[in-house]
PDB file of C-alpha atoms and ligand atoms in Angstrom:
ATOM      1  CA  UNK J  97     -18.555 128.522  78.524  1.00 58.00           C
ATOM      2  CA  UNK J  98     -19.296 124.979  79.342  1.00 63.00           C
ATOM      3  CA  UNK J  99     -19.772 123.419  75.865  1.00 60.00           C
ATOM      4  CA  UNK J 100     -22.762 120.552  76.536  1.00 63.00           C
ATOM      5  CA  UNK J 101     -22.764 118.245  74.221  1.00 60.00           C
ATOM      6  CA  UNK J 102     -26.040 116.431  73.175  1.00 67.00           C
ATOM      7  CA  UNK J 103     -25.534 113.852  70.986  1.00 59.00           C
ATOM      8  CA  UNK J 104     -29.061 113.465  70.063  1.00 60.00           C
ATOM      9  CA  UNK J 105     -28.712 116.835  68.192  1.00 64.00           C
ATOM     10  CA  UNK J 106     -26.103 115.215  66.184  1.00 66.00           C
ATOM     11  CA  UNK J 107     -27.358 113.797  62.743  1.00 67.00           C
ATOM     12  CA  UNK J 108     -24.944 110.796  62.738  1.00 78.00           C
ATOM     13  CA  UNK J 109     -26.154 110.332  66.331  1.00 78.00           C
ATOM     14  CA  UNK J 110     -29.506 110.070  65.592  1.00 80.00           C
ATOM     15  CA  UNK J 111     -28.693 107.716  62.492  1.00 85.00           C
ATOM     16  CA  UNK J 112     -26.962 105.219  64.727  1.00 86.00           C
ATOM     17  CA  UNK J 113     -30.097 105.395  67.029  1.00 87.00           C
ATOM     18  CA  UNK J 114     -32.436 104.320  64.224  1.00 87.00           C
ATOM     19  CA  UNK J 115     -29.447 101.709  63.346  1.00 90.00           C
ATOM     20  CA  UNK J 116     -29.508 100.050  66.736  1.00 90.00           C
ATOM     21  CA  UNK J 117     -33.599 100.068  66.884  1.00 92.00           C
ATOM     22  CA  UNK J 118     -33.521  98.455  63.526  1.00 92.00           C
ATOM     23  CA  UNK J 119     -31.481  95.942  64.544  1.00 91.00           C
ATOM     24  CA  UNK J 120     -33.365  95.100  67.479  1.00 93.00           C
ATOM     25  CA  UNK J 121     -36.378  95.025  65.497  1.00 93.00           C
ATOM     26  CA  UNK J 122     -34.765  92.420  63.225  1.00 93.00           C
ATOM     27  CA  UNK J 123     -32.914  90.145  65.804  1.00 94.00           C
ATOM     28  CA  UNK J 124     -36.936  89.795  67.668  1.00 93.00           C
ATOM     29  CA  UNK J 125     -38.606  89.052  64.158  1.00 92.00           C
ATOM     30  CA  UNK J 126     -35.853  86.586  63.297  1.00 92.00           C
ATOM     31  CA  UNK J 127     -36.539  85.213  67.168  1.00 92.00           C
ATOM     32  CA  UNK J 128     -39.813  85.591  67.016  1.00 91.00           C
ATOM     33  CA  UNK J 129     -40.120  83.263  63.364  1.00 92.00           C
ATOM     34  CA  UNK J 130     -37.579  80.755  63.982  1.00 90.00           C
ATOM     35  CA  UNK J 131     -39.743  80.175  67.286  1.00 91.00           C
ATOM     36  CA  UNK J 132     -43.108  80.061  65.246  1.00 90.00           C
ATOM     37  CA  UNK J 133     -41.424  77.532  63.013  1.00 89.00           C
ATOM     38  CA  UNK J 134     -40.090  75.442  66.007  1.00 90.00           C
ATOM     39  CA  UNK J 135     -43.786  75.255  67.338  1.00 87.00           C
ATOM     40  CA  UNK J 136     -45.299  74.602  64.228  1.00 89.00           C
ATOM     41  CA  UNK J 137     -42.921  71.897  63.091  1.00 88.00           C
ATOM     42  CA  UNK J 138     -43.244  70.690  66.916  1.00 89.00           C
ATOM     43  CA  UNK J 139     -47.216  70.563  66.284  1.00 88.00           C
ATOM     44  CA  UNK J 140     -46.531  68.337  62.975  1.00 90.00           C
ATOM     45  CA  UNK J 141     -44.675  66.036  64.605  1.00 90.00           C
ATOM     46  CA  UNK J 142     -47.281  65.336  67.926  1.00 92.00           C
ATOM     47  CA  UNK J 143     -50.162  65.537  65.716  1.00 91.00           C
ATOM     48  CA  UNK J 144     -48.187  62.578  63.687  1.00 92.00           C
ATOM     49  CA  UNK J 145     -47.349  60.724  67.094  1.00 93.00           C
ATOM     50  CA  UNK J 146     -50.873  61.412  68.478  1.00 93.00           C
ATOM     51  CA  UNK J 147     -52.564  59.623  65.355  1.00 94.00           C
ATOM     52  CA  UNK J 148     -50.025  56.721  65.314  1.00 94.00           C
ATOM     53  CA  UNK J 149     -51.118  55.971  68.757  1.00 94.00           C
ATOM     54  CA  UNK J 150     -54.316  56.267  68.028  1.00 94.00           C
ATOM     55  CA  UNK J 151     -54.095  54.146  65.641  1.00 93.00           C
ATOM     56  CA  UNK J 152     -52.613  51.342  67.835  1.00 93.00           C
ATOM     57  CA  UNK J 153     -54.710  51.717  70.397  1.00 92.00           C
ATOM     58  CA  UNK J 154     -57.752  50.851  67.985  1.00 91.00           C
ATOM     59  CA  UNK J 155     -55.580  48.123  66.784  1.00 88.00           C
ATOM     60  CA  UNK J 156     -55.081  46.331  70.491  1.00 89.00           C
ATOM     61  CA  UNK J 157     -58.973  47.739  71.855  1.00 85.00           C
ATOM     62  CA  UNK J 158     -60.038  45.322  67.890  1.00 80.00           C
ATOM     63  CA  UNK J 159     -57.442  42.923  69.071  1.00 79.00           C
ATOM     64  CA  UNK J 160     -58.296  42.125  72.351  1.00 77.00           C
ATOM     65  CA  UNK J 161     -62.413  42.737  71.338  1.00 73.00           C
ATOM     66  CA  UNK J 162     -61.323  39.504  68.870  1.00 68.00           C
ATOM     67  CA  UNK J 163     -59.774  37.260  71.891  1.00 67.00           C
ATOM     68  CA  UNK J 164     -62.346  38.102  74.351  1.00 62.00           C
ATOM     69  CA  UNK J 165     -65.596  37.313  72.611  1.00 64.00           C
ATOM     70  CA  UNK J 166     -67.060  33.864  71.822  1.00 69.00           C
ATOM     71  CA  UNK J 167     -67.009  32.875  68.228  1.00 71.00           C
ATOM     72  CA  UNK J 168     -70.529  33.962  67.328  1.00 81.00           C
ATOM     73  CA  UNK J 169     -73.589  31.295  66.785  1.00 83.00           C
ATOM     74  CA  UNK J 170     -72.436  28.985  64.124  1.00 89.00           C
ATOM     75  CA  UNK J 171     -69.004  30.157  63.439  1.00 94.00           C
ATOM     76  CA  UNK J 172     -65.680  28.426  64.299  1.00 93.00           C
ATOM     77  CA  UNK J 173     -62.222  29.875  65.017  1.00 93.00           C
ATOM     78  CA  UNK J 174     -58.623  28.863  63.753  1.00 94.00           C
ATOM     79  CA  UNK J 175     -56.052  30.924  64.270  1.00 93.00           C
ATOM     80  CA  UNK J 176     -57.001  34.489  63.757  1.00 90.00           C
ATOM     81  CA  UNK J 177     -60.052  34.162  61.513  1.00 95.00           C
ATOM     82  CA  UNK J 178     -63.521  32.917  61.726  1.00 95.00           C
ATOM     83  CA  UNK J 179     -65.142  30.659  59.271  1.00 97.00           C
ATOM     84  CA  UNK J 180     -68.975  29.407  58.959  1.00 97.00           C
ATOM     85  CA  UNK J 181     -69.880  26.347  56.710  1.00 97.00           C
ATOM     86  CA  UNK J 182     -73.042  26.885  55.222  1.00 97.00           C
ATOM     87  CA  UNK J 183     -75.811  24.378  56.139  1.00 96.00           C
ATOM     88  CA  UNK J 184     -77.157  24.296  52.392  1.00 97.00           C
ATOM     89  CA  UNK J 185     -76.180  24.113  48.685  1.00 98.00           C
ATOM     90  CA  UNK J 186     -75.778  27.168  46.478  1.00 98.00           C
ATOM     91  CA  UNK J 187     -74.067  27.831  43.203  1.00 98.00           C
ATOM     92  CA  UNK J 188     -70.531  29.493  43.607  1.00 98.00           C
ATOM     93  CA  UNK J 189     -72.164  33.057  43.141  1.00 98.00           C
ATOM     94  CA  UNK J 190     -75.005  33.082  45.581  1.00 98.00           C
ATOM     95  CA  UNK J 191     -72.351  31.452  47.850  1.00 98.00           C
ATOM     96  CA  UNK J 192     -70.600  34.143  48.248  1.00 98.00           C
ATOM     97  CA  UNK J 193     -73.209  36.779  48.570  1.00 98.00           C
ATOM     98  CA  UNK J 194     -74.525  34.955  51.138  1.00 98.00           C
ATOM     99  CA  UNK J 195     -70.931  35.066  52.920  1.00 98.00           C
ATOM    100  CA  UNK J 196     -70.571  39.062  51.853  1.00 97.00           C
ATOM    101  CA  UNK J 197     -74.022  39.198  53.514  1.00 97.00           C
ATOM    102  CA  UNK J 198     -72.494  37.926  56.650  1.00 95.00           C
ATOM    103  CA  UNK J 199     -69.891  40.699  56.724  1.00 95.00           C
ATOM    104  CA  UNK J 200     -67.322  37.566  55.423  1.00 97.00           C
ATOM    105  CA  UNK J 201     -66.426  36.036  52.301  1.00 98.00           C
ATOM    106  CA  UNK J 202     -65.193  32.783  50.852  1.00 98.00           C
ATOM    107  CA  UNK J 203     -62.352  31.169  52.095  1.00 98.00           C
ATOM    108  CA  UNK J 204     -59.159  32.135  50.818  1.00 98.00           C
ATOM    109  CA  UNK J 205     -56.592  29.704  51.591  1.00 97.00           C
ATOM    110  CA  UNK J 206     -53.100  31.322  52.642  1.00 95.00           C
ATOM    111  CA  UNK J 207     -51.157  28.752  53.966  1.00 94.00           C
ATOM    112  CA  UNK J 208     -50.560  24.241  54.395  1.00 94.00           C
ATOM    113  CA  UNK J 209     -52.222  24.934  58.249  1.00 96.00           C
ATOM    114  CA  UNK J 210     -55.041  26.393  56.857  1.00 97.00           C
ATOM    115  CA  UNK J 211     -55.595  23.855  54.285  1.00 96.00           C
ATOM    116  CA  UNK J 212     -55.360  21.156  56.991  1.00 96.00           C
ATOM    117  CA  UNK J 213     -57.971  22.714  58.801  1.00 97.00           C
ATOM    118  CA  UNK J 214     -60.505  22.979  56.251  1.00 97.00           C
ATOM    119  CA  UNK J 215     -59.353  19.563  55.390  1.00 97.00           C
ATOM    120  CA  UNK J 216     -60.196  18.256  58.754  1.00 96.00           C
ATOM    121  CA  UNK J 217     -64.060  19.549  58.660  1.00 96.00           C
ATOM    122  CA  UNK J 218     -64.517  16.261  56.578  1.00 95.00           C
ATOM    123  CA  UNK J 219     -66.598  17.842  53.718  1.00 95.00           C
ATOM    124  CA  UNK J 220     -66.814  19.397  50.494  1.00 96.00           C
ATOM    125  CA  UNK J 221     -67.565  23.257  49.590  1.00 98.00           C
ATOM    126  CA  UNK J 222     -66.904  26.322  47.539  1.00 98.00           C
ATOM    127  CA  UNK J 223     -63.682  28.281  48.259  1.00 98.00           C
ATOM    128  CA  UNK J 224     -63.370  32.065  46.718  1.00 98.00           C
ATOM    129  CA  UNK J 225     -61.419  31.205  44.316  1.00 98.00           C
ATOM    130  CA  UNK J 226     -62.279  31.604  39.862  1.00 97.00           C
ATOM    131  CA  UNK J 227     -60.705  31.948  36.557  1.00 96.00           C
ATOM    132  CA  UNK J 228     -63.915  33.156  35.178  1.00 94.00           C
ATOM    133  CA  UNK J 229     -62.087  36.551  34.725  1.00 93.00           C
ATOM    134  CA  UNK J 230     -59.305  35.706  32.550  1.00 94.00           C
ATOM    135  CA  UNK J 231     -59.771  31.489  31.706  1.00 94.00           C
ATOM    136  CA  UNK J 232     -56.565  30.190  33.380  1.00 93.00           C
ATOM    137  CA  UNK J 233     -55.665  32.617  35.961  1.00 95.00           C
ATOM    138  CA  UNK J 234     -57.108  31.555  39.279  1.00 97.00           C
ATOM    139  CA  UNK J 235     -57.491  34.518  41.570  1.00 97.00           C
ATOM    140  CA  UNK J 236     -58.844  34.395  45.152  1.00 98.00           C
ATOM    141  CA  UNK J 237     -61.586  36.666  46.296  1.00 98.00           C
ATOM    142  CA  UNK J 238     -58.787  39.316  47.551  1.00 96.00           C
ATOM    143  CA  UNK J 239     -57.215  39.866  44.173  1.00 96.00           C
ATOM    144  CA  UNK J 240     -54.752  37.556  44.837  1.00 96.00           C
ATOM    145  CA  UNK J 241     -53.130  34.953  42.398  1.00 96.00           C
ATOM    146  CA  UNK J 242     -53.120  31.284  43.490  1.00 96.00           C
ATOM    147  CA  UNK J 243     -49.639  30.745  44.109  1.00 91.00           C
ATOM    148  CA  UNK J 244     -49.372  27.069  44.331  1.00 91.00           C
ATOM    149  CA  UNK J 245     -50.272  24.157  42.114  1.00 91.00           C
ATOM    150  CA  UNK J 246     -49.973  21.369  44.934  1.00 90.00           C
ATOM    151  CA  UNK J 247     -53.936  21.652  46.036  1.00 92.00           C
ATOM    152  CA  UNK J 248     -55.175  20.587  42.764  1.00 95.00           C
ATOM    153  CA  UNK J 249     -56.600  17.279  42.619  1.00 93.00           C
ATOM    154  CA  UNK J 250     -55.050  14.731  40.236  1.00 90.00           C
ATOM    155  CA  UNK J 251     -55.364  16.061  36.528  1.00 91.00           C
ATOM    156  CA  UNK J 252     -57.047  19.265  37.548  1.00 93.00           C
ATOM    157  CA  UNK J 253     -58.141  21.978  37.054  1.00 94.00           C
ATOM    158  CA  UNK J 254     -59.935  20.276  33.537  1.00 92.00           C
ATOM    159  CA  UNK J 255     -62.816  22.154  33.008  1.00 88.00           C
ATOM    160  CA  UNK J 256     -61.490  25.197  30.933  1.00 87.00           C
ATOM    161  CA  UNK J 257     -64.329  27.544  29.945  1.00 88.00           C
ATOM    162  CA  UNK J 258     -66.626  25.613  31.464  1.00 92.00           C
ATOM    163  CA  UNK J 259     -65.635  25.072  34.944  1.00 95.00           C
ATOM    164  CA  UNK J 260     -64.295  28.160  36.145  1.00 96.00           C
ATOM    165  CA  UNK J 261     -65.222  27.925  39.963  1.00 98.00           C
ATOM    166  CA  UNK J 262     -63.384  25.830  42.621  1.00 98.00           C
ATOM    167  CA  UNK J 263     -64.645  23.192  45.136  1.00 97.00           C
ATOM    168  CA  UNK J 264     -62.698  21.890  48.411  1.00 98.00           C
ATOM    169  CA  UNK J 265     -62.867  18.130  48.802  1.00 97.00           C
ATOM    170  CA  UNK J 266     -61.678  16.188  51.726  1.00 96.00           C
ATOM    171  CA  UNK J 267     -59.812  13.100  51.927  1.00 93.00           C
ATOM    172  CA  UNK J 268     -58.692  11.192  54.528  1.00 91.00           C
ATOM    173  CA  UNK J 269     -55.404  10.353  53.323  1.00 90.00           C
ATOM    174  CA  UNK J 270     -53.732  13.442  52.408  1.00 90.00           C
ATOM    175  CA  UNK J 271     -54.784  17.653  52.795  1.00 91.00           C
ATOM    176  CA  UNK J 272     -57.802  17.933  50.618  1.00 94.00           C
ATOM    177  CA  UNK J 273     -57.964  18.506  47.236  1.00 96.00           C
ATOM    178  CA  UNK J 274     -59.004  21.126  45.026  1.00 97.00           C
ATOM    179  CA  UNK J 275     -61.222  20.627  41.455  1.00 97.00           C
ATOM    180  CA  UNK J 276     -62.800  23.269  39.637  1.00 96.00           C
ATOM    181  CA  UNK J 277     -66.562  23.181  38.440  1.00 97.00           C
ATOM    182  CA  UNK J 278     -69.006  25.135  36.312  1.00 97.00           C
ATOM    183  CA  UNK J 279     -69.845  28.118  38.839  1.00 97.00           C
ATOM    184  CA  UNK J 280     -73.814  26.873  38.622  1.00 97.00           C
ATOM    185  CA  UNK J 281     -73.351  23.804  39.897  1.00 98.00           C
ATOM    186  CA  UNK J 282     -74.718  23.901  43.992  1.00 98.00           C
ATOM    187  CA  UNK J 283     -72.696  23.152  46.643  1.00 98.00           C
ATOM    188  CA  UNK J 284     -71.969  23.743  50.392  1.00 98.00           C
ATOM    189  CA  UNK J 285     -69.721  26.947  50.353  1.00 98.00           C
ATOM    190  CA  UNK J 286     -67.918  28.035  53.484  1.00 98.00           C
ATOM    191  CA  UNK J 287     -66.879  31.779  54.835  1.00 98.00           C
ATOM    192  CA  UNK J 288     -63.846  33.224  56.709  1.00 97.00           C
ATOM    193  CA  UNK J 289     -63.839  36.332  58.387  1.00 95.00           C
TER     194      UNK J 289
HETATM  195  C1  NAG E 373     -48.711  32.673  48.436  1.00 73.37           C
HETATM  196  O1  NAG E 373     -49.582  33.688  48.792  1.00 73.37           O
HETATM  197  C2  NAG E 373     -49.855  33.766  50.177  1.00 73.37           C
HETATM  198  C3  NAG E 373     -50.852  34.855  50.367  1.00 73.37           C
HETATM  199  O2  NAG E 373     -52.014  34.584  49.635  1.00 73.37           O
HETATM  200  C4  NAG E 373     -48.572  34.046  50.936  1.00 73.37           C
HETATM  201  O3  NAG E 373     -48.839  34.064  52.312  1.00 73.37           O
HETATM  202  C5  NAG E 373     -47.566  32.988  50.606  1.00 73.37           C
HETATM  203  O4  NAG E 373     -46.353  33.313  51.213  1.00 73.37           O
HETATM  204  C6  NAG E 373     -47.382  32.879  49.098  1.00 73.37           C
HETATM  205  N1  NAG E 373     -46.486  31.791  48.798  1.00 73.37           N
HETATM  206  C7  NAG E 373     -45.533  31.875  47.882  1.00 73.37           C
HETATM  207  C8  NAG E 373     -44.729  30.659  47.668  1.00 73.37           C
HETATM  208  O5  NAG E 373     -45.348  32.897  47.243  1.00 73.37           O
HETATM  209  C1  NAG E 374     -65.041  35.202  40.240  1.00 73.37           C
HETATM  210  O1  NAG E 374     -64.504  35.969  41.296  1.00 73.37           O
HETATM  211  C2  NAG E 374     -64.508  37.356  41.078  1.00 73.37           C
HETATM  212  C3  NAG E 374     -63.843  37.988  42.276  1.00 73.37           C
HETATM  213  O2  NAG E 374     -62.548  37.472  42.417  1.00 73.37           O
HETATM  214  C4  NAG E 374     -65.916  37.848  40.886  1.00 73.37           C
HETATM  215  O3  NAG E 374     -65.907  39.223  40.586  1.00 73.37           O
HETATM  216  C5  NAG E 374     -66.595  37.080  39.765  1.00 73.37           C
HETATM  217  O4  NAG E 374     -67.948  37.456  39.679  1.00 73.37           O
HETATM  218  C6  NAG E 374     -66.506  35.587  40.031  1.00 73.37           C
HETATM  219  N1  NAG E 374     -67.069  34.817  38.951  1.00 73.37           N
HETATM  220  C7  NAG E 374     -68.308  34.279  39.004  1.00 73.37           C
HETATM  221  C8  NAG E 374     -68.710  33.445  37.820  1.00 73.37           C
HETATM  222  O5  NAG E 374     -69.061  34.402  39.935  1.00 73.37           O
END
């Protein structure tokens, strides 16, 4: 007789069956996660882009917001920062609540330009800038140190304990000056934003 031979009544045939499914099933799940991770890393990476963008567009839309508008009533530009000069006398402290107040504060000076142009508003005022912290060490509103000696009038700062607070005065003949004063004396004060 005709022997027929059916291999799926064979044991080792049926073994190498569930071998071959069992590698299928392992090839698609090792598919099937390296995929996943591709997307997911993928995701990472555009939801890093899509911020930075973001990001830089609010920069530019704050930058060009800055250019287009008119310094507001009372304020006057230089370079990229506002700055109002108060119309009356305060000591240092109120001075600069009043500039906080304004969304500002007092002027930090961070460069010789700068300094010119506060030099060349002819006048005298509170800058944010105190050693009433630690007596010596003259720090500008931002936490910064000053980092220059050249502003300081002729034998100042002199005050020690008792003048702890710094003034801005003008002259004609050189970049203005700066002299510290006991924080409770009044004075014009002037804002930068
Ligand atoms: C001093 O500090 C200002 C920032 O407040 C900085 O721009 C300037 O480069 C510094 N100058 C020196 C000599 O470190
Ligand atoms: C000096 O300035 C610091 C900020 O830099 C401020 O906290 C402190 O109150 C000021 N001193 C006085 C006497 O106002």
């Amino acid at each position: 007789p005709r022997v027929h031979f059916q291999w799926w009544k064979r044991p080792s045939g049926v073994a190498a069956v569930c071998l071959g499914l069992l590698c299928v099933l392992l090839l698609a799940g090792i598919i099937g996660l390296s995929v996943y991770y591709k997307l997911q890393t993928s995701s990472n990476t555009l939801t890093i882009e899509r911020d930075q963008l973001q990001k830089e567009r609010d920069d530019l839309m704050r930058k060009f917001s800055n250019l287009k508008q008119t310094c507001p009533e009372g304020w006057r530009k230089f370079e990229s920062s506002w700055y109002f000069l108060s119309t009356v006398i305060k000591p240092w402290d109120e001075s600069r609540q009043d500039c906080l107040e304004r969304g500002a504060d007092l002027v930090v000076i961070n460069s010789d330009k700068e300094q010119e142009f506060l030099n060349n508003l002819n006048q005298y005022f509170w800058i944010g800038l105190n050693d009433s912290v630690t007596e010596g060490t003259w720090k500008w509103v931002d936490g910064t140190p000053l980092n220059t000696t050249r502003y300081w009038g002729s034998r100042q700062p002199n005050g020690g304990g008792g003048e702890n607070c710094v003034l801005f005065l003008f002259s004609s003949s050189d970049q203005g000056k700066l002299h510290d004063y006991p924080c409770s004396d009044v004075s014009s004060w002037i804002c930068e934003k």
